[in-house]
JSON list of C-alpha atoms in Angstrom, two decimals:
[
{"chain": "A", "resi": 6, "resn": "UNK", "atom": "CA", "xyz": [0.79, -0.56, -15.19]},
{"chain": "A", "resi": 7, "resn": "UNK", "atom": "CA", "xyz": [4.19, -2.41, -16.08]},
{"chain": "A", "resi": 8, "resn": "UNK", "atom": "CA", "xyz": [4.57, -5.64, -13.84]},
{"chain": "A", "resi": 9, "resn": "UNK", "atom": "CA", "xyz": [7.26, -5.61, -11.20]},
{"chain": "A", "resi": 10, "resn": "UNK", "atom": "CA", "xyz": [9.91, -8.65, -10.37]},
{"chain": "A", "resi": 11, "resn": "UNK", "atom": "CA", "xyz": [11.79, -8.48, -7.38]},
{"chain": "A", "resi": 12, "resn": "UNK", "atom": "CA", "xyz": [13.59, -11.51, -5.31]},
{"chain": "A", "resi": 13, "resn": "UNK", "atom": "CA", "xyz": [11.64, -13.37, -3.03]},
{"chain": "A", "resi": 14, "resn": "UNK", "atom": "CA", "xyz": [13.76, -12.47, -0.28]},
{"chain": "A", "resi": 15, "resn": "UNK", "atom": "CA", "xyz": [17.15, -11.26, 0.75]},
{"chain": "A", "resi": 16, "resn": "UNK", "atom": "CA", "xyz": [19.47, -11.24, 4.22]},
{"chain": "A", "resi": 17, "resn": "UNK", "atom": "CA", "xyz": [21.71, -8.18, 5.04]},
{"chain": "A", "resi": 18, "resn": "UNK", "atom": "CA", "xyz": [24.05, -7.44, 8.03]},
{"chain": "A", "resi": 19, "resn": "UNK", "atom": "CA", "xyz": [22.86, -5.18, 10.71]},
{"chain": "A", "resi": 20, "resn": "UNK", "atom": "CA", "xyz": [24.69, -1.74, 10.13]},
{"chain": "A", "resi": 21, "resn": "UNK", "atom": "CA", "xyz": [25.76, -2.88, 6.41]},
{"chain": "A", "resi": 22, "resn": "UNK", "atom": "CA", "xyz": [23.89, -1.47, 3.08]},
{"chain": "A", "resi": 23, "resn": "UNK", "atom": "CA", "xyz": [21.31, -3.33, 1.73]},
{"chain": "A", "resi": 24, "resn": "UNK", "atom": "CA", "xyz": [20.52, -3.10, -1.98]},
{"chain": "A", "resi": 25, "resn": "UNK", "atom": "CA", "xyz": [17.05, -4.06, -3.11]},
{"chain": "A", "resi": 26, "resn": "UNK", "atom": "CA", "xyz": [16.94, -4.89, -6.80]},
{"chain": "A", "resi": 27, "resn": "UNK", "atom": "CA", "xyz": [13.62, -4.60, -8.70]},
{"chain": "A", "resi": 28, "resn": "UNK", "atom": "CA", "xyz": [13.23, -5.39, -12.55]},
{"chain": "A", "resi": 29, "resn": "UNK", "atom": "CA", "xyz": [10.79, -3.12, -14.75]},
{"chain": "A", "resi": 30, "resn": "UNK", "atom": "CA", "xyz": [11.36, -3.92, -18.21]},
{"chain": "A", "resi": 31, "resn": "UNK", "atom": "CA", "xyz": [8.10, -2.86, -19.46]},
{"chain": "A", "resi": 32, "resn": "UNK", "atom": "CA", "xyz": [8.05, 0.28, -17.84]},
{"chain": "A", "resi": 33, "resn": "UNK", "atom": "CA", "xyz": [6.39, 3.36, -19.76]},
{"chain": "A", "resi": 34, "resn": "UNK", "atom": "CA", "xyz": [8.19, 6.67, -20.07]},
{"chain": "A", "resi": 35, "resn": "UNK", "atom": "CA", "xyz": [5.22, 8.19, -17.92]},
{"chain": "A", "resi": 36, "resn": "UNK", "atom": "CA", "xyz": [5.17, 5.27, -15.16]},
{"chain": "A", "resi": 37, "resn": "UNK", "atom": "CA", "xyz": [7.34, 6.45, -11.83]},
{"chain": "A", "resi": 38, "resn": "UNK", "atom": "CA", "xyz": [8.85, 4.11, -9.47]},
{"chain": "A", "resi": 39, "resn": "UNK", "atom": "CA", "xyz": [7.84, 3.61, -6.15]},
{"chain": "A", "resi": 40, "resn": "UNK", "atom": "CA", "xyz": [8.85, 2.00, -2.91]},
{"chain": "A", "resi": 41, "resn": "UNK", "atom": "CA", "xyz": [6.89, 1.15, -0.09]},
{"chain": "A", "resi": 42, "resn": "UNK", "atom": "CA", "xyz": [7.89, -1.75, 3.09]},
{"chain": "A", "resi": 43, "resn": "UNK", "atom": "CA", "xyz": [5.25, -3.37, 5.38]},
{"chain": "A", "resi": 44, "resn": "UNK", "atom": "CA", "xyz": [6.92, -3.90, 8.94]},
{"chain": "A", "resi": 45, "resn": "UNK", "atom": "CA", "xyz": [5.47, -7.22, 10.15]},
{"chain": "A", "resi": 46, "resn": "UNK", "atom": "CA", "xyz": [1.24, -7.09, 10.26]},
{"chain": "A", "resi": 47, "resn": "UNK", "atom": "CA", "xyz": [1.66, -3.49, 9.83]},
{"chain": "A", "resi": 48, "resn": "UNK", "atom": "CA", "xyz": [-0.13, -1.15, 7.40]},
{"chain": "A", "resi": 49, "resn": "UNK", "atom": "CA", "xyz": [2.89, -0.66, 4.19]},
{"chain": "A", "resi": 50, "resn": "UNK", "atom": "CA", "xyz": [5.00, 2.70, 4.89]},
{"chain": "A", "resi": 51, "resn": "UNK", "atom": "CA", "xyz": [6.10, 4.63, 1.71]},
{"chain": "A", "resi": 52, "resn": "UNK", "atom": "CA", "xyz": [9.79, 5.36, 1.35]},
{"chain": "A", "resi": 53, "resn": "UNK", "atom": "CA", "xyz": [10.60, 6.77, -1.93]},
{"chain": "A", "resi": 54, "resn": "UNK", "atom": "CA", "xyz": [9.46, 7.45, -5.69]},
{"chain": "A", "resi": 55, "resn": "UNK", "atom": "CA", "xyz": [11.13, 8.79, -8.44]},
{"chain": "A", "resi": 56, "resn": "UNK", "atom": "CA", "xyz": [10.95, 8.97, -12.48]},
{"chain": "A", "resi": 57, "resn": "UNK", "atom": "CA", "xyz": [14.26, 8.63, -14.03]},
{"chain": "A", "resi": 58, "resn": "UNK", "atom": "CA", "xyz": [16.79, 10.54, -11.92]},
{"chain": "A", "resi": 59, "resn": "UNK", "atom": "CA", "xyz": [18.16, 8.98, -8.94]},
{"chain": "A", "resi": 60, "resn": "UNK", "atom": "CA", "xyz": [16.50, 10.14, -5.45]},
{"chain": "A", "resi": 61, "resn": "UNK", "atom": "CA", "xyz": [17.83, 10.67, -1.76]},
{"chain": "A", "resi": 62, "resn": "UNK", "atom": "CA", "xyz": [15.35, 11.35, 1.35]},
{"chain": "A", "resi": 63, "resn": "UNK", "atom": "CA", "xyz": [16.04, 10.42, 5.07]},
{"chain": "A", "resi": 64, "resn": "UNK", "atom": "CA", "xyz": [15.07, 6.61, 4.56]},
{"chain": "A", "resi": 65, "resn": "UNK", "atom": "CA", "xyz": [16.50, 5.75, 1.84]},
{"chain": "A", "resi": 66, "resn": "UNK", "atom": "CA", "xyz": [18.36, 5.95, -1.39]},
{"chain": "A", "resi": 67, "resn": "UNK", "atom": "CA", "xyz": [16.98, 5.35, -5.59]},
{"chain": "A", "resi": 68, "resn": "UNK", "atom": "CA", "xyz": [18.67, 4.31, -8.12]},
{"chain": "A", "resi": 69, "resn": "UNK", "atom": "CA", "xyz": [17.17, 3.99, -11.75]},
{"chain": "A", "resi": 70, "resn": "UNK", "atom": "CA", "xyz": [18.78, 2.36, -14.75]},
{"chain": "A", "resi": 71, "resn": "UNK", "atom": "CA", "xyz": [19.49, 4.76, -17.73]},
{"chain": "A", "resi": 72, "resn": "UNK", "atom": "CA", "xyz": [17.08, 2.66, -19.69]},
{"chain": "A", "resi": 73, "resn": "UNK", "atom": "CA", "xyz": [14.17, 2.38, -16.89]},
{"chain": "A", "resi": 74, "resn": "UNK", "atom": "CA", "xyz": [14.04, -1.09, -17.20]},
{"chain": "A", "resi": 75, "resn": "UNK", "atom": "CA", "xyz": [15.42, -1.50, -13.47]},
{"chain": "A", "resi": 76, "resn": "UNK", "atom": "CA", "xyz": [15.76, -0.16, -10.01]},
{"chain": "A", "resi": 77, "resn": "UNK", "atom": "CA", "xyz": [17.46, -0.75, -6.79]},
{"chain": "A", "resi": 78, "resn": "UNK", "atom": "CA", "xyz": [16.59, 0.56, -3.19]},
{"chain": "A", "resi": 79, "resn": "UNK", "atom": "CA", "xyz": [19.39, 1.50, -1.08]},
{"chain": "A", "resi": 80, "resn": "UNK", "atom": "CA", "xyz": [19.45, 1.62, 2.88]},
{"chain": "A", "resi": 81, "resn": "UNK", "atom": "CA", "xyz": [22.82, 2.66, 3.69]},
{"chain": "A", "resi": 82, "resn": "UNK", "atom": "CA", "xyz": [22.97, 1.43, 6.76]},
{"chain": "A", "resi": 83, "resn": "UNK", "atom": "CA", "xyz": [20.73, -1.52, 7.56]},
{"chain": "A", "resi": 84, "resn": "UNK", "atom": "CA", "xyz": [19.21, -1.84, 11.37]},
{"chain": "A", "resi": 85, "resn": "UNK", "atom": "CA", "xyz": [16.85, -4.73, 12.69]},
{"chain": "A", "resi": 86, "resn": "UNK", "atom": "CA", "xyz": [13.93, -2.39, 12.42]},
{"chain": "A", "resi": 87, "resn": "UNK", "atom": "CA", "xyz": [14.56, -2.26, 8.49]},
{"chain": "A", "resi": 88, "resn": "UNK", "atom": "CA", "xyz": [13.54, -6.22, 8.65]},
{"chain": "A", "resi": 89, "resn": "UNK", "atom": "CA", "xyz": [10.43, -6.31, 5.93]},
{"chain": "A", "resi": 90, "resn": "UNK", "atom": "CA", "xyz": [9.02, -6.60, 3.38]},
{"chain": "A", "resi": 91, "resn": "UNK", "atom": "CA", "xyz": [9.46, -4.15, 0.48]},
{"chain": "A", "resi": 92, "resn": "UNK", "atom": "CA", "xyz": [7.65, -3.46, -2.31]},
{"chain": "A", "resi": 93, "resn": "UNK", "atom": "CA", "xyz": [8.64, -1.91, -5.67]},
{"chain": "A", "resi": 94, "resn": "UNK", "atom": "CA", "xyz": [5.83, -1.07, -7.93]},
{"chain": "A", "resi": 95, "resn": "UNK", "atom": "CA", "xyz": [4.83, 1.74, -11.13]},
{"chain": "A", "resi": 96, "resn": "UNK", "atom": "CA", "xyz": [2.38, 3.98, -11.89]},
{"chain": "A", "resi": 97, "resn": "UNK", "atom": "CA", "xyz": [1.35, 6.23, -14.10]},
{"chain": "A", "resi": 98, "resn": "UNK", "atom": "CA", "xyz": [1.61, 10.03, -12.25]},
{"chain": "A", "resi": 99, "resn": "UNK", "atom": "CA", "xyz": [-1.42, 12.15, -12.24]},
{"chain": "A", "resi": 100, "resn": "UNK", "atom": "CA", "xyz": [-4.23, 9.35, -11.70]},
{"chain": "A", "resi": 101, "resn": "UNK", "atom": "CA", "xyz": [-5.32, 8.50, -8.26]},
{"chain": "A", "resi": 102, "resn": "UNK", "atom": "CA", "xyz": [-2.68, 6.70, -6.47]},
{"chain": "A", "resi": 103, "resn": "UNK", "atom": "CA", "xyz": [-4.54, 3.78, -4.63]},
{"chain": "A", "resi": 104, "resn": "UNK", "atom": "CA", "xyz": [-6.27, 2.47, -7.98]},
{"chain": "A", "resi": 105, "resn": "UNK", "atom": "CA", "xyz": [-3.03, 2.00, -9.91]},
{"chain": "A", "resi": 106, "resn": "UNK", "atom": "CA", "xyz": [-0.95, 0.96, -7.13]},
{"chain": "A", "resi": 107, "resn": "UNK", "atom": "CA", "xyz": [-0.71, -2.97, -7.56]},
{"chain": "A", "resi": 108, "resn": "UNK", "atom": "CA", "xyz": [1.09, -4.45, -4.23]},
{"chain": "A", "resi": 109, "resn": "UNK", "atom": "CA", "xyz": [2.73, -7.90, -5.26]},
{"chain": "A", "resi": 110, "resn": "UNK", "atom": "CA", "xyz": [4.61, -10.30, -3.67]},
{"chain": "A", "resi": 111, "resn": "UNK", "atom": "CA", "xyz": [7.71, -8.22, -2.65]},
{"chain": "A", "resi": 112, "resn": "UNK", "atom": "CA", "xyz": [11.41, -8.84, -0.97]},
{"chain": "A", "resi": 113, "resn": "UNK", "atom": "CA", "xyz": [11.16, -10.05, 2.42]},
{"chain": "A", "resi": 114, "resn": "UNK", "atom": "CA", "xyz": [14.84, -8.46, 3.63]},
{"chain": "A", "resi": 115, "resn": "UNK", "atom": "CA", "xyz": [15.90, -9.67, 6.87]},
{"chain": "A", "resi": 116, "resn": "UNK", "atom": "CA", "xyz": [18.38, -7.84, 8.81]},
{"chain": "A", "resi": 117, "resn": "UNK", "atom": "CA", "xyz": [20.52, -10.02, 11.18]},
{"chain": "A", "resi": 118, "resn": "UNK", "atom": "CA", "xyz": [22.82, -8.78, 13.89]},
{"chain": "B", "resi": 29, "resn": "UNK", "atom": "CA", "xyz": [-2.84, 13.64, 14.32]},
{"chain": "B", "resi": 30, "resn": "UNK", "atom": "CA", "xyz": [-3.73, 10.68, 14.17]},
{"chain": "B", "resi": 31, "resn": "UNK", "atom": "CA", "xyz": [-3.02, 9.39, 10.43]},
{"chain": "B", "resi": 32, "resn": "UNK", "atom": "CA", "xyz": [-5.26, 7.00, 9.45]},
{"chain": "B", "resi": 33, "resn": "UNK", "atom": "CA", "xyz": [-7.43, 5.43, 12.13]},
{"chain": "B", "resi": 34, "resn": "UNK", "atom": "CA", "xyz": [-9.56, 1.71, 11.80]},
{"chain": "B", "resi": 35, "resn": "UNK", "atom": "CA", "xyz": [-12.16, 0.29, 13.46]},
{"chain": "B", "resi": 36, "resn": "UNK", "atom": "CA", "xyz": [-12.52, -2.91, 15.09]},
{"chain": "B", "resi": 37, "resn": "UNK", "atom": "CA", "xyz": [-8.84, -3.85, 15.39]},
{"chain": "B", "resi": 38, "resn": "UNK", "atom": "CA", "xyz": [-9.91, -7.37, 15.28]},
{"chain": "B", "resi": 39, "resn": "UNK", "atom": "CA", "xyz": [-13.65, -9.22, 14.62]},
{"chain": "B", "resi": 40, "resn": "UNK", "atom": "CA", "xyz": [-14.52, -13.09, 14.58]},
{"chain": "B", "resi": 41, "resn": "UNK", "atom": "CA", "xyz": [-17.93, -13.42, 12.34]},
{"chain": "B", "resi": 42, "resn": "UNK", "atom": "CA", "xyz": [-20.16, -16.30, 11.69]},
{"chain": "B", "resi": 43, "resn": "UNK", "atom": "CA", "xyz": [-20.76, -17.02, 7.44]},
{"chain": "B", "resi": 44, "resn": "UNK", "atom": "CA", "xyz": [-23.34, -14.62, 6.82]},
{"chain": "B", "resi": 45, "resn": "UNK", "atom": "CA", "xyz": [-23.50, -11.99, 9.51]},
{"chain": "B", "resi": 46, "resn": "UNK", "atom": "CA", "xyz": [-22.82, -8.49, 8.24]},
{"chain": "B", "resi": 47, "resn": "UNK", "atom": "CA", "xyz": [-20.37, -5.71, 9.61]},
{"chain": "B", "resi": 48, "resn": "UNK", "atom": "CA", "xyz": [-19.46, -2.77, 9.05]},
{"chain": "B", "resi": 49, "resn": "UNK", "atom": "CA", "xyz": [-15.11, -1.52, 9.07]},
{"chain": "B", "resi": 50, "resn": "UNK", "atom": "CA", "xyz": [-15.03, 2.17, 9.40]},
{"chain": "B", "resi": 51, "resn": "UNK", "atom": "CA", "xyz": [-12.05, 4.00, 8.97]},
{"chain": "B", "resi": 52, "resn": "UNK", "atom": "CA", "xyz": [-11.21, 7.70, 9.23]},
{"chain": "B", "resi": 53, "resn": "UNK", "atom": "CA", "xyz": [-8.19, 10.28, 8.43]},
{"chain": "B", "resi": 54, "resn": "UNK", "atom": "CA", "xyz": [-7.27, 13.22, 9.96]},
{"chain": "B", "resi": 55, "resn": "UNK", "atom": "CA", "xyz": [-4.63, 14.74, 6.69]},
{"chain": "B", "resi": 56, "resn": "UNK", "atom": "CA", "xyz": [-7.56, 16.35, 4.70]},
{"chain": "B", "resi": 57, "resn": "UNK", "atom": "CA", "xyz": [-7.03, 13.75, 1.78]},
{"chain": "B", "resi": 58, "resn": "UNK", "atom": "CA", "xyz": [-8.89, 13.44, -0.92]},
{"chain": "B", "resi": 59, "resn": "UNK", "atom": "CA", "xyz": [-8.66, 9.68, -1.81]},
{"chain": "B", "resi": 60, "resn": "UNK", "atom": "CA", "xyz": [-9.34, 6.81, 0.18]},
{"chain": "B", "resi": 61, "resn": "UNK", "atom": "CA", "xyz": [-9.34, 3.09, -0.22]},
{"chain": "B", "resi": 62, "resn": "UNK", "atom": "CA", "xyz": [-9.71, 0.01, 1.01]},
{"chain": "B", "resi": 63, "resn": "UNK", "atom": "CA", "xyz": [-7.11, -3.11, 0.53]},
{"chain": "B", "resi": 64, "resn": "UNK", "atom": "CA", "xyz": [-7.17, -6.81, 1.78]},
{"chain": "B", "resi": 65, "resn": "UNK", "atom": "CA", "xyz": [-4.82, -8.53, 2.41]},
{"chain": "B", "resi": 66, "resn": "UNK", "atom": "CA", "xyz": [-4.34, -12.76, 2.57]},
{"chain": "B", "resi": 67, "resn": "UNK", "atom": "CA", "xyz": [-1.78, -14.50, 4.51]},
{"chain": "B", "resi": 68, "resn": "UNK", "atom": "CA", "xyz": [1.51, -14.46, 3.06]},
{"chain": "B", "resi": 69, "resn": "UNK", "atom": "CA", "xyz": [0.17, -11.94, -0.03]},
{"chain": "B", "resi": 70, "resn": "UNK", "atom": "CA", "xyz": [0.14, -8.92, -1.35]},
{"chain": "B", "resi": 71, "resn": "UNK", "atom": "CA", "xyz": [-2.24, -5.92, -0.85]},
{"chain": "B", "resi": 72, "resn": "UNK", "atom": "CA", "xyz": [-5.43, -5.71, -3.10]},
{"chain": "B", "resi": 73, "resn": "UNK", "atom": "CA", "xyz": [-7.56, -3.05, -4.25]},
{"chain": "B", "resi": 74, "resn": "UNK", "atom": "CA", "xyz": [-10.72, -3.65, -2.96]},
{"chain": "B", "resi": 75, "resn": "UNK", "atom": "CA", "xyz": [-12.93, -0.33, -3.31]},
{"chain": "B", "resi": 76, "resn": "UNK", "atom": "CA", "xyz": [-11.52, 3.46, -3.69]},
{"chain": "B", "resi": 77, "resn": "UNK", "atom": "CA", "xyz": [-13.29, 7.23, -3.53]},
{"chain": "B", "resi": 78, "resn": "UNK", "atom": "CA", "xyz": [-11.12, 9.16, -5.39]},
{"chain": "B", "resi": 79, "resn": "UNK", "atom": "CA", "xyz": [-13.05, 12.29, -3.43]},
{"chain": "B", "resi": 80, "resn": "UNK", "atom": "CA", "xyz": [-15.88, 12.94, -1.15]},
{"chain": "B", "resi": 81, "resn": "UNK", "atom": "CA", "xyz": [-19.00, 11.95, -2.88]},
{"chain": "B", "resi": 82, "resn": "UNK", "atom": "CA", "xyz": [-17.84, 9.03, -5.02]},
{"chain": "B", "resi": 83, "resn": "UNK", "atom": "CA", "xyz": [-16.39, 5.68, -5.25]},
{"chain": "B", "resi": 84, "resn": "UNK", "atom": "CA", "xyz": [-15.27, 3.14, -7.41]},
{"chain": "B", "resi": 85, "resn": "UNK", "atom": "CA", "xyz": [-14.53, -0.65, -7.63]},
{"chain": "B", "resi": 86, "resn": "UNK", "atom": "CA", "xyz": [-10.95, -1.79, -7.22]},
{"chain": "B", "resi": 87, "resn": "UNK", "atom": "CA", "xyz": [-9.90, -5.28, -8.16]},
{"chain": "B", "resi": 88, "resn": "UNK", "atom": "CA", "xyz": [-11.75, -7.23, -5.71]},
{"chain": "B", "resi": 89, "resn": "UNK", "atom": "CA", "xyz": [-14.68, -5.40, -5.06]},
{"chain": "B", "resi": 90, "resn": "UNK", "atom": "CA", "xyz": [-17.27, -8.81, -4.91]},
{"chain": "B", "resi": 91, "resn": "UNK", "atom": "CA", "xyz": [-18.71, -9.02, -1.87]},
{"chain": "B", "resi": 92, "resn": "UNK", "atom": "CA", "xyz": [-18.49, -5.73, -0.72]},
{"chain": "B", "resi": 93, "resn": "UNK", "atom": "CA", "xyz": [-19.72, -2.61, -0.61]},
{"chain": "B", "resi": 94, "resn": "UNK", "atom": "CA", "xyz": [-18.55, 1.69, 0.81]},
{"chain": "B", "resi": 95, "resn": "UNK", "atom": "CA", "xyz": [-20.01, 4.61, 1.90]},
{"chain": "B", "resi": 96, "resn": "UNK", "atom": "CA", "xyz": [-17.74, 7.78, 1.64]},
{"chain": "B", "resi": 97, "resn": "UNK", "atom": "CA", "xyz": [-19.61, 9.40, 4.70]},
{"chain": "B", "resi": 98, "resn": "UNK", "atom": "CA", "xyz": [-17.60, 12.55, 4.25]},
{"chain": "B", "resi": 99, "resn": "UNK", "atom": "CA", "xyz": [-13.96, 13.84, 3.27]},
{"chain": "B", "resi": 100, "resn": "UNK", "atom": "CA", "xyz": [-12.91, 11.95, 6.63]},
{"chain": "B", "resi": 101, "resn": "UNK", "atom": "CA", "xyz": [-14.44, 9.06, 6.92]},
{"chain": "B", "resi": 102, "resn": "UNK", "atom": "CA", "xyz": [-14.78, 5.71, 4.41]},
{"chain": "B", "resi": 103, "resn": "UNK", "atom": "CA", "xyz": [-16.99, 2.54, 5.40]},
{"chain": "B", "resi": 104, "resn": "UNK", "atom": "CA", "xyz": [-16.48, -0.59, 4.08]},
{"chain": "B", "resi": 105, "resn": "UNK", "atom": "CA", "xyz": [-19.36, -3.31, 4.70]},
{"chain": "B", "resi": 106, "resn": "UNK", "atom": "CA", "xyz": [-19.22, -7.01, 4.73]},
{"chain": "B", "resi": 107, "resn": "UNK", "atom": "CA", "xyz": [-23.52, -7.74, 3.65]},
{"chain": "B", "resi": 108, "resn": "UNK", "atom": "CA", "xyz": [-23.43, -11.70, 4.21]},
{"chain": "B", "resi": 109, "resn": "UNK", "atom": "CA", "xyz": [-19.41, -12.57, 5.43]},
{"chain": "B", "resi": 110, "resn": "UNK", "atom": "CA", "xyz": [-18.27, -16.09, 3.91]},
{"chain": "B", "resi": 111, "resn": "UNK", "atom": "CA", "xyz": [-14.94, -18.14, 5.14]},
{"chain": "B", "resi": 112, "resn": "UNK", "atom": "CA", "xyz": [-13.08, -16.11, 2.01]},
{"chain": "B", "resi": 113, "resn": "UNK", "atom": "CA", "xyz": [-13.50, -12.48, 2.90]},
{"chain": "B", "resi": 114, "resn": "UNK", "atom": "CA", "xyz": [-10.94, -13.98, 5.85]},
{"chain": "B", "resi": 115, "resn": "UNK", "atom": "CA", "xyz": [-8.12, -11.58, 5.73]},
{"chain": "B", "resi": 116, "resn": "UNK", "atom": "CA", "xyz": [-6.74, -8.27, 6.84]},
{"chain": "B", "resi": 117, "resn": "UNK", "atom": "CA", "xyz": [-8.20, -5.04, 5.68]},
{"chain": "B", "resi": 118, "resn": "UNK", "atom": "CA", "xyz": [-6.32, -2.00, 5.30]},
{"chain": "B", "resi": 119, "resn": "UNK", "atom": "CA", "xyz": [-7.60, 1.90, 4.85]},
{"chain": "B", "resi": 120, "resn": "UNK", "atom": "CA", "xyz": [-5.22, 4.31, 3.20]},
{"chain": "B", "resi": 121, "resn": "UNK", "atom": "CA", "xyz": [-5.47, 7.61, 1.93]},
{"chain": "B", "resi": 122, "resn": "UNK", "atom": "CA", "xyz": [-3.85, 10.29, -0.45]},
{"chain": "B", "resi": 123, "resn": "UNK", "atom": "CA", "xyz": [-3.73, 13.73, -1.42]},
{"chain": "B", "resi": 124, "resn": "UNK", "atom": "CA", "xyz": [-4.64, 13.29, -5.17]},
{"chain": "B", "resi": 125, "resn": "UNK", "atom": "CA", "xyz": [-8.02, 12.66, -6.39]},
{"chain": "B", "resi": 126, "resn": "UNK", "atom": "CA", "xyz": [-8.48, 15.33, -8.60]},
{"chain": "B", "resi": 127, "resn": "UNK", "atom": "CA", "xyz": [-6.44, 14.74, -11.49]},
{"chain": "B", "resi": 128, "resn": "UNK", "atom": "CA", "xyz": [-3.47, 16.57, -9.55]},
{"chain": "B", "resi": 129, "resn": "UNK", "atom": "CA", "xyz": [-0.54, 15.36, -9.41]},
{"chain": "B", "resi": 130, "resn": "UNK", "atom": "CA", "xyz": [0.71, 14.57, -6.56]},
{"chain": "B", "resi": 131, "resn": "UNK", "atom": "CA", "xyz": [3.26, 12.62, -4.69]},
{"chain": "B", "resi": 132, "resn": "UNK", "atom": "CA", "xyz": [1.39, 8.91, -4.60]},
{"chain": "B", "resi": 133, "resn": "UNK", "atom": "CA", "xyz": [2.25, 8.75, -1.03]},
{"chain": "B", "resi": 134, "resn": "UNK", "atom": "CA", "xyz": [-0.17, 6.54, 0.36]},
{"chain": "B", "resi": 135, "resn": "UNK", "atom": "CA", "xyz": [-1.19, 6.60, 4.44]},
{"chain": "B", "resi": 136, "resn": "UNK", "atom": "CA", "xyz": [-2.24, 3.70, 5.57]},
{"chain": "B", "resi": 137, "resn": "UNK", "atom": "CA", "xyz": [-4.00, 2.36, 9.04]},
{"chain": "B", "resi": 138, "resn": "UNK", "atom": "CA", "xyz": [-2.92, -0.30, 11.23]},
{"chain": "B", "resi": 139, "resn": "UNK", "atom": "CA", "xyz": [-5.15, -3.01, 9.55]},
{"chain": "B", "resi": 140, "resn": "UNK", "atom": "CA", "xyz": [-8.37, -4.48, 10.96]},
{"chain": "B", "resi": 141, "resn": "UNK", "atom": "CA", "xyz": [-7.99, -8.59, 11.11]},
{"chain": "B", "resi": 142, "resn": "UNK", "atom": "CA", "xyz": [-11.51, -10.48, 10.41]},
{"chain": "B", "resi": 143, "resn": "UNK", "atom": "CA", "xyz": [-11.96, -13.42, 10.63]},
{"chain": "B", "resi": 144, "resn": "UNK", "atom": "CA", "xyz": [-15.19, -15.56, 9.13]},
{"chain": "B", "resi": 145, "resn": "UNK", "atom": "CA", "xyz": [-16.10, -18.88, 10.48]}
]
């Protein structure tokens, strides 16, 4: 699987959108995107995935470089329970998920009021 | 519905006692797995059963070992804990495990904290 970089953390105002960048370069033209966040000593939460179009659901927003080679997570509108840390990660689609889903270091975004 | 449920919550061990962290979902899921996690890290693949019946070493798997007991539950056991398998262990599960695919969406539980002394 291609290797992820992402900032070691980030800060965004509460009720503003935060944009979480995440650099793929080495991506393969079958690897998907995902995003997942792990709320404080919880167990990680997916939020999104997507291949090369951009993708909308009720958490969040993805958008995908034409070339691949980079992503960003959107929350639109930030709130103190989006504090986190999020992780962007790829996979090939069609294999099991857990065994190619590599969890590094992540953004730790902190929302403050 | 419960998700994806853990047992113990939280366990203090002495270097080489033995225990066993079940874990159990209620979604009908194929796959299941088991991650660790150490302080300030990211998740790693421990063991996974890609469906009821077998399993399959992750990254990490020294140490340990699973039982898939049946499509609901996954056991993984500690055989002689030492001060490094300190950490927090997490259970997921997903849909796929039979070359489907599928959405990657994994479930996770609420983590199990052990701690080895």
């Amino acid at each position: 699987d291609a290797k992820t970089t992402q900032p070691t953390s980030m800060d965004c105002a509460e009720g503003r959108a935060a944009n979480l960048p995440c650099n793929h370069s080495t991506i393969s033209g079958n690897e998907y995107v995902y995003w997942y966040r792990q709320i404080h000593s919880q167990g990680p939460q997916y939020i999104i995935h997507g291949l090369k179009n951009n993708e909308t659901n009720e958490m969040a927003s993805l958008i995908i470089t034409e070339d691949r080679k980079s992503s960003t997570l959107i929350l639109p509108h930030a709130t103190l329970r989006d504090t986190a840390v999020y992780y962007c990660i790829v996979r090939v689609a069609g294999v099991n998920a857990g065994n190619m889903l590599t969890f590094g270091g992540g953004t730790r975004l902190m929302v403050k009021p | 519905n419960a998700g994806v449920t853990q047992n113990p919550k939280f366990q203090v061990l002495k270097t080489g006692q033995s225990m066993t962290l079940q874990c159990a979902q209620d979604m009908n899921h194929n796959s299941m797995y088991w991650y660790r996690q150490d302080p300030g890290m990211g998740l790693r693949l421990i063991y996974y059963s890609a469906s009821e019946g077998t399993t399959d070493k992750g990254e990490v798997p020294n140490g340990y070992n699973v039982s898939r007991l049946n499509k609901r539950e996954f056991s993984l056991r500690l055989e002689s804990a030492a001060p490094s398998q300190t950490s927090v262990y997490f259970c997921a599960s997903s849909v796929e495990g039979e070359g489907r695919y599928g959405t990657g969406e994994l479930f996770f539980g609420e983590g199990s904290r052990l701690t080895v002394l």
